[in-house]
PDB file of C-alpha atoms in Angstrom:
ATOM      1  CA  MET A   1      49.923  46.326  80.337  1.00 68.00           C
ATOM      2  CA  GLN A   2      49.206  46.415  84.031  1.00 82.00           C
ATOM      3  CA  ILE A   3      52.039  48.866  84.562  1.00 83.00           C
ATOM      4  CA  ILE A   4      50.602  51.222  81.965  1.00 84.00           C
ATOM      5  CA  GLN A   5      47.211  51.046  83.661  1.00 86.00           C
ATOM      6  CA  LEU A   6      48.817  51.786  87.027  1.00 84.00           C
ATOM      7  CA  ALA A   7      50.698  54.720  85.542  1.00 84.00           C
ATOM      8  CA  ALA A   8      47.529  56.106  83.997  1.00 83.00           C
ATOM      9  CA  GLU A   9      45.775  55.750  87.336  1.00 84.00           C
ATOM     10  CA  ALA A  10      48.631  57.534  89.099  1.00 81.00           C
ATOM     11  CA  VAL A  11      48.479  60.419  86.604  1.00 79.00           C
ATOM     12  CA  THR A  12      44.746  60.913  87.136  1.00 80.00           C
ATOM     13  CA  GLN A  13      45.249  60.821  90.881  1.00 78.00           C
ATOM     14  CA  VAL A  14      48.068  63.365  90.778  1.00 73.00           C
ATOM     15  CA  SER A  15      45.960  65.671  88.625  1.00 71.00           C
ATOM     16  CA  GLN A  16      43.314  65.584  91.353  1.00 73.00           C
ATOM     17  CA  VAL A  17      45.674  66.753  94.103  1.00 70.00           C
ATOM     18  CA  SER A  18      44.181  69.829  95.697  1.00 73.00           C
ATOM     19  CA  GLY A  19      45.434  72.306  98.265  1.00 73.00           C
ATOM     20  CA  ASN A  20      48.303  74.762  98.387  1.00 74.00           C
ATOM     21  CA  LEU A  21      51.111  73.688  96.036  1.00 72.00           C
ATOM     22  CA  GLY A  22      53.358  76.286  97.693  1.00 71.00           C
ATOM     23  CA  VAL A  23      53.843  73.711 100.462  1.00 76.00           C
ATOM     24  CA  LEU A  24      55.620  71.468  97.956  1.00 78.00           C
ATOM     25  CA  GLY A  25      57.765  74.427  96.926  1.00 75.00           C
ATOM     26  CA  TYR A  26      58.825  75.028 100.527  1.00 78.00           C
ATOM     27  CA  GLY A  27      59.676  71.357 100.897  1.00 81.00           C
ATOM     28  CA  LEU A  28      61.751  71.273  97.730  1.00 82.00           C
ATOM     29  CA  ALA A  29      63.528  74.470  98.777  1.00 81.00           C
ATOM     30  CA  ALA A  30      64.630  72.667 101.951  1.00 83.00           C
ATOM     31  CA  ILE A  31      65.701  69.317 100.442  1.00 89.00           C
ATOM     32  CA  GLY A  32      68.442  70.500  98.056  1.00 88.00           C
ATOM     33  CA  PRO A  33      70.303  72.827 100.417  1.00 90.00           C
ATOM     34  CA  GLY A  34      69.868  70.243 103.210  1.00 90.00           C
ATOM     35  CA  ILE A  35      71.773  67.676 101.154  1.00 93.00           C
ATOM     36  CA  GLY A  36      74.282  70.308 100.028  1.00 93.00           C
ATOM     37  CA  VAL A  37      75.105  71.561 103.517  1.00 92.00           C
ATOM     38  CA  GLY A  38      75.364  67.957 104.728  1.00 93.00           C
ATOM     39  CA  LEU A  39      77.949  67.195 102.037  1.00 95.00           C
ATOM     40  CA  VAL A  40      79.946  70.362 102.760  1.00 94.00           C
ATOM     41  CA  VAL A  41      80.049  69.602 106.485  1.00 93.00           C
ATOM     42  CA  SER A  42      80.844  65.898 106.093  1.00 94.00           C
ATOM     43  CA  LYS A  43      83.780  66.638 103.787  1.00 95.00           C
ATOM     44  CA  THR A  44      85.054  69.297 106.187  1.00 93.00           C
ATOM     45  CA  ILE A  45      84.978  66.815 109.084  1.00 92.00           C
ATOM     46  CA  GLU A  46      86.867  64.322 106.930  1.00 95.00           C
ATOM     47  CA  SER A  47      89.484  66.932 106.026  1.00 94.00           C
ATOM     48  CA  ILE A  48      89.925  68.109 109.622  1.00 91.00           C
ATOM     49  CA  ALA A  49      90.305  64.483 110.739  1.00 93.00           C
ATOM     50  CA  ARG A  50      93.077  64.030 108.163  1.00 94.00           C
ATOM     51  CA  GLN A  51      94.828  67.334 108.828  1.00 92.00           C
ATOM     52  CA  PRO A  52      93.774  68.873 112.169  1.00 89.00           C
ATOM     53  CA  GLU A  53      96.390  71.630 111.788  1.00 87.00           C
ATOM     54  CA  LEU A  54      94.364  73.048 108.874  1.00 86.00           C
ATOM     55  CA  ALA A  55      91.129  73.311 110.919  1.00 84.00           C
ATOM     56  CA  ALA A  56      90.991  77.145 110.919  1.00 82.00           C
ATOM     57  CA  ARG A  57      91.361  77.404 107.138  1.00 85.00           C
ATOM     58  CA  LEU A  58      88.910  74.575 106.521  1.00 88.00           C
ATOM     59  CA  GLN A  59      86.293  76.206 108.758  1.00 86.00           C
ATOM     60  CA  VAL A  60      86.441  79.422 106.712  1.00 87.00           C
ATOM     61  CA  THR A  61      86.208  77.424 103.473  1.00 88.00           C
ATOM     62  CA  MET A  62      83.285  75.445 104.912  1.00 90.00           C
ATOM     63  CA  TRP A  63      81.484  78.673 105.728  1.00 89.00           C
ATOM     64  CA  LEU A  64      81.868  79.819 102.104  1.00 90.00           C
ATOM     65  CA  GLY A  65      80.439  76.487 100.924  1.00 92.00           C
ATOM     66  CA  ILE A  66      77.491  76.774 103.316  1.00 91.00           C
ATOM     67  CA  ALA A  67      76.860  80.392 102.268  1.00 90.00           C
ATOM     68  CA  PHE A  68      76.598  79.411  98.595  1.00 91.00           C
ATOM     69  CA  THR A  69      74.380  76.416  99.322  1.00 91.00           C
ATOM     70  CA  GLU A  70      71.977  78.233 101.607  1.00 88.00           C
ATOM     71  CA  ALA A  71      71.574  81.079  99.095  1.00 89.00           C
ATOM     72  CA  LEU A  72      69.582  78.545  97.079  1.00 87.00           C
ATOM     73  CA  ALA A  73      67.331  77.911 100.098  1.00 86.00           C
ATOM     74  CA  LEU A  74      66.640  81.605 100.666  1.00 86.00           C
ATOM     75  CA  ILE A  75      65.838  82.216  96.979  1.00 87.00           C
ATOM     76  CA  GLY A  76      63.604  79.125  97.001  1.00 85.00           C
ATOM     77  CA  LEU A  77      61.731  80.327 100.098  1.00 85.00           C
ATOM     78  CA  ALA A  78      61.197  83.775  98.540  1.00 85.00           C
ATOM     79  CA  THR A  79      59.729  82.512  95.228  1.00 84.00           C
ATOM     80  CA  PRO A  80      56.056  82.676  96.421  1.00 81.00           C
ATOM     81  CA  PHE A  81      56.398  86.448  96.088  1.00 82.00           C
ATOM     82  CA  ILE A  82      56.714  86.233  92.308  1.00 82.00           C
ATOM     83  CA  PHE A  83      54.976  82.932  91.469  1.00 78.00           C
ATOM     84  CA  ALA A  84      51.870  83.122  93.680  1.00 64.00           C
ATOM     85  CA  ALA A  85      48.653  83.749  91.764  1.00 54.00           C
TER      86      ALA A  85
ATOM     87  CA  MET B   1      99.470  89.266 111.473  1.00 66.00           C
ATOM     88  CA  PHE B   2      97.215  86.582 110.122  1.00 73.00           C
ATOM     89  CA  ASP B   3      93.426  86.683 110.064  1.00 76.00           C
ATOM     90  CA  ASP B   4      91.551  84.156 112.138  1.00 78.00           C
ATOM     91  CA  LEU B   5      87.959  83.026 111.778  1.00 79.00           C
ATOM     92  CA  LYS B   6      86.790  85.769 114.148  1.00 83.00           C
ATOM     93  CA  SER B   7      88.295  88.695 112.250  1.00 86.00           C
ATOM     94  CA  VAL B   8      87.073  87.304 108.900  1.00 85.00           C
ATOM     95  CA  MET B   9      83.508  86.899 110.221  1.00 87.00           C
ATOM     96  CA  LEU B  10      83.485  90.367 111.809  1.00 89.00           C
ATOM     97  CA  ARG B  11      84.606  91.847 108.474  1.00 89.00           C
ATOM     98  CA  VAL B  12      81.874  89.867 106.681  1.00 89.00           C
ATOM     99  CA  LEU B  13      79.225  91.162 109.108  1.00 91.00           C
ATOM    100  CA  ARG B  14      80.388  94.791 108.891  1.00 92.00           C
ATOM    101  CA  LEU B  15      80.783  95.005 105.103  1.00 93.00           C
ATOM    102  CA  GLY B  16      77.709  92.799 104.551  1.00 92.00           C
ATOM    103  CA  ALA B  17      75.548  95.221 106.549  1.00 93.00           C
ATOM    104  CA  LEU B  18      76.797  98.130 104.421  1.00 94.00           C
ATOM    105  CA  LEU B  19      76.161  96.227 101.182  1.00 94.00           C
ATOM    106  CA  VAL B  20      72.620  95.193 102.163  1.00 94.00           C
ATOM    107  CA  LEU B  21      71.928  98.768 103.270  1.00 94.00           C
ATOM    108  CA  GLY B  22      72.955 100.027  99.812  1.00 95.00           C
ATOM    109  CA  ILE B  23      70.909  97.379  98.004  1.00 94.00           C
ATOM    110  CA  THR B  24      67.868  98.132 100.198  1.00 94.00           C
ATOM    111  CA  VAL B  25      68.120 101.870  99.433  1.00 95.00           C
ATOM    112  CA  VAL B  26      68.272 101.169  95.672  1.00 95.00           C
ATOM    113  CA  GLY B  27      65.460  98.595  96.033  1.00 93.00           C
ATOM    114  CA  SER B  28      63.324 101.094  97.947  1.00 93.00           C
ATOM    115  CA  GLY B  29      63.764 103.635  95.147  1.00 93.00           C
ATOM    116  CA  ILE B  30      62.783 101.111  92.478  1.00 93.00           C
ATOM    117  CA  GLY B  31      59.959  99.829  94.704  1.00 90.00           C
ATOM    118  CA  PHE B  32      58.592 103.360  95.112  1.00 92.00           C
ATOM    119  CA  LEU B  33      58.587 103.866  91.334  1.00 92.00           C
ATOM    120  CA  VAL B  34      56.909 100.480  90.745  1.00 88.00           C
ATOM    121  CA  ALA B  35      54.409 100.251  93.597  1.00 86.00           C
ATOM    122  CA  GLY B  36      54.499 103.441  95.695  1.00 86.00           C
ATOM    123  CA  VAL B  37      54.877 103.316  99.480  1.00 89.00           C
ATOM    124  CA  PRO B  38      54.120  99.541  99.773  1.00 88.00           C
ATOM    125  CA  GLY B  39      57.054  99.018  97.381  1.00 88.00           C
ATOM    126  CA  VAL B  40      59.383 100.807  99.815  1.00 91.00           C
ATOM    127  CA  LEU B  41      58.110  98.683 102.721  1.00 90.00           C
ATOM    128  CA  ALA B  42      58.553  95.537 100.605  1.00 89.00           C
ATOM    129  CA  ALA B  43      62.183  96.436  99.830  1.00 92.00           C
ATOM    130  CA  LEU B  44      62.842  97.121 103.530  1.00 92.00           C
ATOM    131  CA  ALA B  45      61.326  93.756 104.522  1.00 91.00           C
ATOM    132  CA  GLY B  46      63.294  91.902 101.828  1.00 91.00           C
ATOM    133  CA  GLY B  47      66.580  93.596 102.744  1.00 93.00           C
ATOM    134  CA  ALA B  48      66.120  92.943 106.457  1.00 92.00           C
ATOM    135  CA  ALA B  49      65.229  89.277 105.845  1.00 91.00           C
ATOM    136  CA  ALA B  50      68.242  88.713 103.569  1.00 90.00           C
ATOM    137  CA  PHE B  51      70.635  90.377 106.031  1.00 91.00           C
ATOM    138  CA  VAL B  52      69.373  88.442 109.049  1.00 90.00           C
ATOM    139  CA  PHE B  53      69.522  85.182 107.064  1.00 87.00           C
ATOM    140  CA  THR B  54      73.137  85.634 105.962  1.00 86.00           C
ATOM    141  CA  ALA B  55      74.311  87.275 109.198  1.00 90.00           C
ATOM    142  CA  LEU B  56      72.996  84.411 111.342  1.00 90.00           C
ATOM    143  CA  THR B  57      75.381  81.980 109.598  1.00 87.00           C
ATOM    144  CA  ALA B  58      78.362  84.249 110.221  1.00 88.00           C
ATOM    145  CA  LEU B  59      77.260  84.760 113.842  1.00 90.00           C
ATOM    146  CA  SER B  60      76.859  81.018 114.408  1.00 90.00           C
ATOM    147  CA  LEU B  61      80.420  80.458 113.117  1.00 87.00           C
ATOM    148  CA  LEU B  62      81.679  83.246 115.365  1.00 87.00           C
ATOM    149  CA  LEU B  63      80.031  81.665 118.421  1.00 89.00           C
ATOM    150  CA  GLY B  64      80.831  78.099 117.381  1.00 88.00           C
ATOM    151  CA  SER B  65      84.560  78.749 116.811  1.00 84.00           C
ATOM    152  CA  LYS B  66      84.977  79.154 120.584  1.00 86.00           C
ATOM    153  CA  LEU B  67      83.851  75.547 121.096  1.00 86.00           C
ATOM    154  CA  GLY B  68      85.471  72.316 119.975  1.00 83.00           C
ATOM    155  CA  LEU B  69      84.765  70.656 116.634  1.00 84.00           C
ATOM    156  CA  ALA B  70      81.553  68.959 117.807  1.00 88.00           C
ATOM    157  CA  GLY B  71      80.293  72.161 119.452  1.00 89.00           C
ATOM    158  CA  PHE B  72      81.179  74.146 116.342  1.00 88.00           C
ATOM    159  CA  LEU B  73      79.200  71.813 114.098  1.00 89.00           C
ATOM    160  CA  GLY B  74      76.309  71.706 116.584  1.00 91.00           C
ATOM    161  CA  VAL B  75      76.014  75.494 116.709  1.00 92.00           C
ATOM    162  CA  VAL B  76      76.427  75.965 112.920  1.00 90.00           C
ATOM    163  CA  LEU B  77      74.049  73.173 111.852  1.00 90.00           C
ATOM    164  CA  GLY B  78      71.559  73.759 114.689  1.00 92.00           C
ATOM    165  CA  GLY B  79      71.531  77.464 113.896  1.00 90.00           C
ATOM    166  CA  TRP B  80      70.903  76.601 110.248  1.00 89.00           C
ATOM    167  CA  LEU B  81      67.892  74.433 111.158  1.00 89.00           C
ATOM    168  CA  VAL B  82      66.386  77.065 113.454  1.00 90.00           C
ATOM    169  CA  LYS B  83      66.968  79.692 110.778  1.00 89.00           C
ATOM    170  CA  MET B  84      65.138  77.659 108.119  1.00 87.00           C
ATOM    171  CA  VAL B  85      62.081  77.265 110.391  1.00 88.00           C
ATOM    172  CA  LEU B  86      62.226  80.960 111.292  1.00 89.00           C
ATOM    173  CA  PHE B  87      62.196  81.951 107.630  1.00 87.00           C
ATOM    174  CA  LEU B  88      59.413  79.551 106.678  1.00 86.00           C
ATOM    175  CA  VAL B  89      57.258  81.265 109.319  1.00 89.00           C
ATOM    176  CA  LEU B  90      58.460  84.778 108.411  1.00 88.00           C
ATOM    177  CA  PHE B  91      57.813  84.403 104.685  1.00 85.00           C
ATOM    178  CA  GLY B  92      54.501  82.638 105.403  1.00 84.00           C
ATOM    179  CA  VAL B  93      53.340  85.615 107.491  1.00 88.00           C
ATOM    180  CA  LEU B  94      54.745  88.162 105.020  1.00 86.00           C
ATOM    181  CA  ASN B  95      53.024  86.327 102.150  1.00 83.00           C
ATOM    182  CA  ARG B  96      49.635  86.996 103.754  1.00 83.00           C
ATOM    183  CA  ALA B  97      50.318  90.549 104.913  1.00 81.00           C
ATOM    184  CA  ASP B  98      47.619  93.004 103.825  1.00 80.00           C
ATOM    185  CA  TRP B  99      49.988  95.910 103.309  1.00 82.00           C
ATOM    186  CA  LEU B 100      51.916  93.928 100.691  1.00 81.00           C
ATOM    187  CA  THR B 101      50.090  94.907  97.503  1.00 81.00           C
ATOM    188  CA  PHE B 102      50.230  92.837  94.308  1.00 82.00           C
ATOM    189  CA  ASP B 103      52.664  95.211  92.581  1.00 82.00           C
ATOM    190  CA  SER B 104      55.029  95.320  95.541  1.00 85.00           C
ATOM    191  CA  ARG B 105      55.369  91.528  95.939  1.00 87.00           C
ATOM    192  CA  PRO B 106      58.126  91.087  93.307  1.00 89.00           C
ATOM    193  CA  VAL B 107      60.077  93.886  95.039  1.00 91.00           C
ATOM    194  CA  VAL B 108      60.527  91.587  98.075  1.00 90.00           C
ATOM    195  CA  PHE B 109      61.811  88.769  95.884  1.00 91.00           C
ATOM    196  CA  PHE B 110      64.248  90.836  93.855  1.00 92.00           C
ATOM    197  CA  THR B 111      65.603  92.658  96.914  1.00 93.00           C
ATOM    198  CA  VAL B 112      66.243  89.298  98.613  1.00 92.00           C
ATOM    199  CA  VAL B 113      67.923  87.845  95.503  1.00 93.00           C
ATOM    200  CA  ALA B 114      70.068  90.956  94.917  1.00 94.00           C
ATOM    201  CA  ALA B 115      71.138  91.090  98.572  1.00 93.00           C
ATOM    202  CA  VAL B 116      71.968  87.363  98.707  1.00 92.00           C
ATOM    203  CA  LEU B 117      73.928  87.320  95.440  1.00 93.00           C
ATOM    204  CA  GLY B 118      75.737  90.552  96.341  1.00 94.00           C
ATOM    205  CA  GLY B 119      76.524  89.071  99.744  1.00 92.00           C
ATOM    206  CA  LEU B 120      78.004  85.953  98.129  1.00 93.00           C
ATOM    207  CA  VAL B 121      80.301  88.048  95.922  1.00 94.00           C
ATOM    208  CA  LEU B 122      81.391  90.016  98.998  1.00 93.00           C
ATOM    209  CA  ASP B 123      81.971  86.817 101.022  1.00 91.00           C
ATOM    210  CA  THR B 124      84.118  85.318  98.277  1.00 92.00           C
ATOM    211  CA  LEU B 125      86.166  88.515  97.940  1.00 93.00           C
ATOM    212  CA  ILE B 126      86.736  88.728 101.701  1.00 91.00           C
ATOM    213  CA  VAL B 127      87.830  85.081 101.942  1.00 88.00           C
ATOM    214  CA  THR B 128      90.199  85.372  98.964  1.00 89.00           C
ATOM    215  CA  LYS B 129      91.729  88.571 100.398  1.00 87.00           C
ATOM    216  CA  ALA B 130      91.996  87.174 103.945  1.00 84.00           C
ATOM    217  CA  ARG B 131      95.490  86.229 105.089  1.00 80.00           C
ATOM    218  CA  LEU B 132      94.749  82.917 106.779  1.00 76.00           C
ATOM    219  CA  ALA B 133      97.485  81.302 108.825  1.00 71.00           C
ATOM    220  CA  PRO B 134      99.441  78.611 106.957  1.00 69.00           C
ATOM    221  CA  ALA B 135      99.380  75.078 108.257  1.00 62.00           C
ATOM    222  CA  VAL B 136     101.305  74.641 111.498  1.00 59.00           C
ATOM    223  CA  LYS B 137     102.663  71.220 112.353  1.00 55.00           C
ATOM    224  CA  SER B 138     100.877  70.008 115.446  1.00 52.00           C
ATOM    225  CA  SER B 139     103.157  68.136 117.818  1.00 47.00           C
TER     226      SER B 139
END
């Protein structure tokens, strides 16, 4: 029962949040691509450590991975232009 | 002759600039029909932002490839961080600009999205067409 009361309290508190919600949008637009680029880079380092002779090819592939991931960030950052009231 | 990272990135920058230029011209036309002169300005701002955003990654790879692995990652990831901050500020300022009328605001968004998606298609095509050197056994 206590958990339900806590949840109800949390919901009323969240509904009272005021200020610019666009800030949350900016934050969310940074989190996803941040994780994505981190994964792309970490796997590239792993691959280059295993096969250093493939470094040039892996760097080009890594760039393609980063380009796709950061497209999400740019689209996320541009959304205020259609969603803002 | 095989392509190296430098020639691939230079090709990406050159063809990417042409593509964004084309998309911005089309966007300006649509923007003018939708919102008049502010629509044209909005398309120009969106096209410029999208090009700088994508070109900075290619440039950071170009500069970073001259360094070792750690330097390469430092330049690419550091450049990415700086770029994100730069664009938060840029879009924050643009969002409050007086000359950006209500009708012209979506023009910015759709120009950015079209330029980014078009750029991704171009990047993929260039990488698939590139003749990268096969693995060489390091002694």
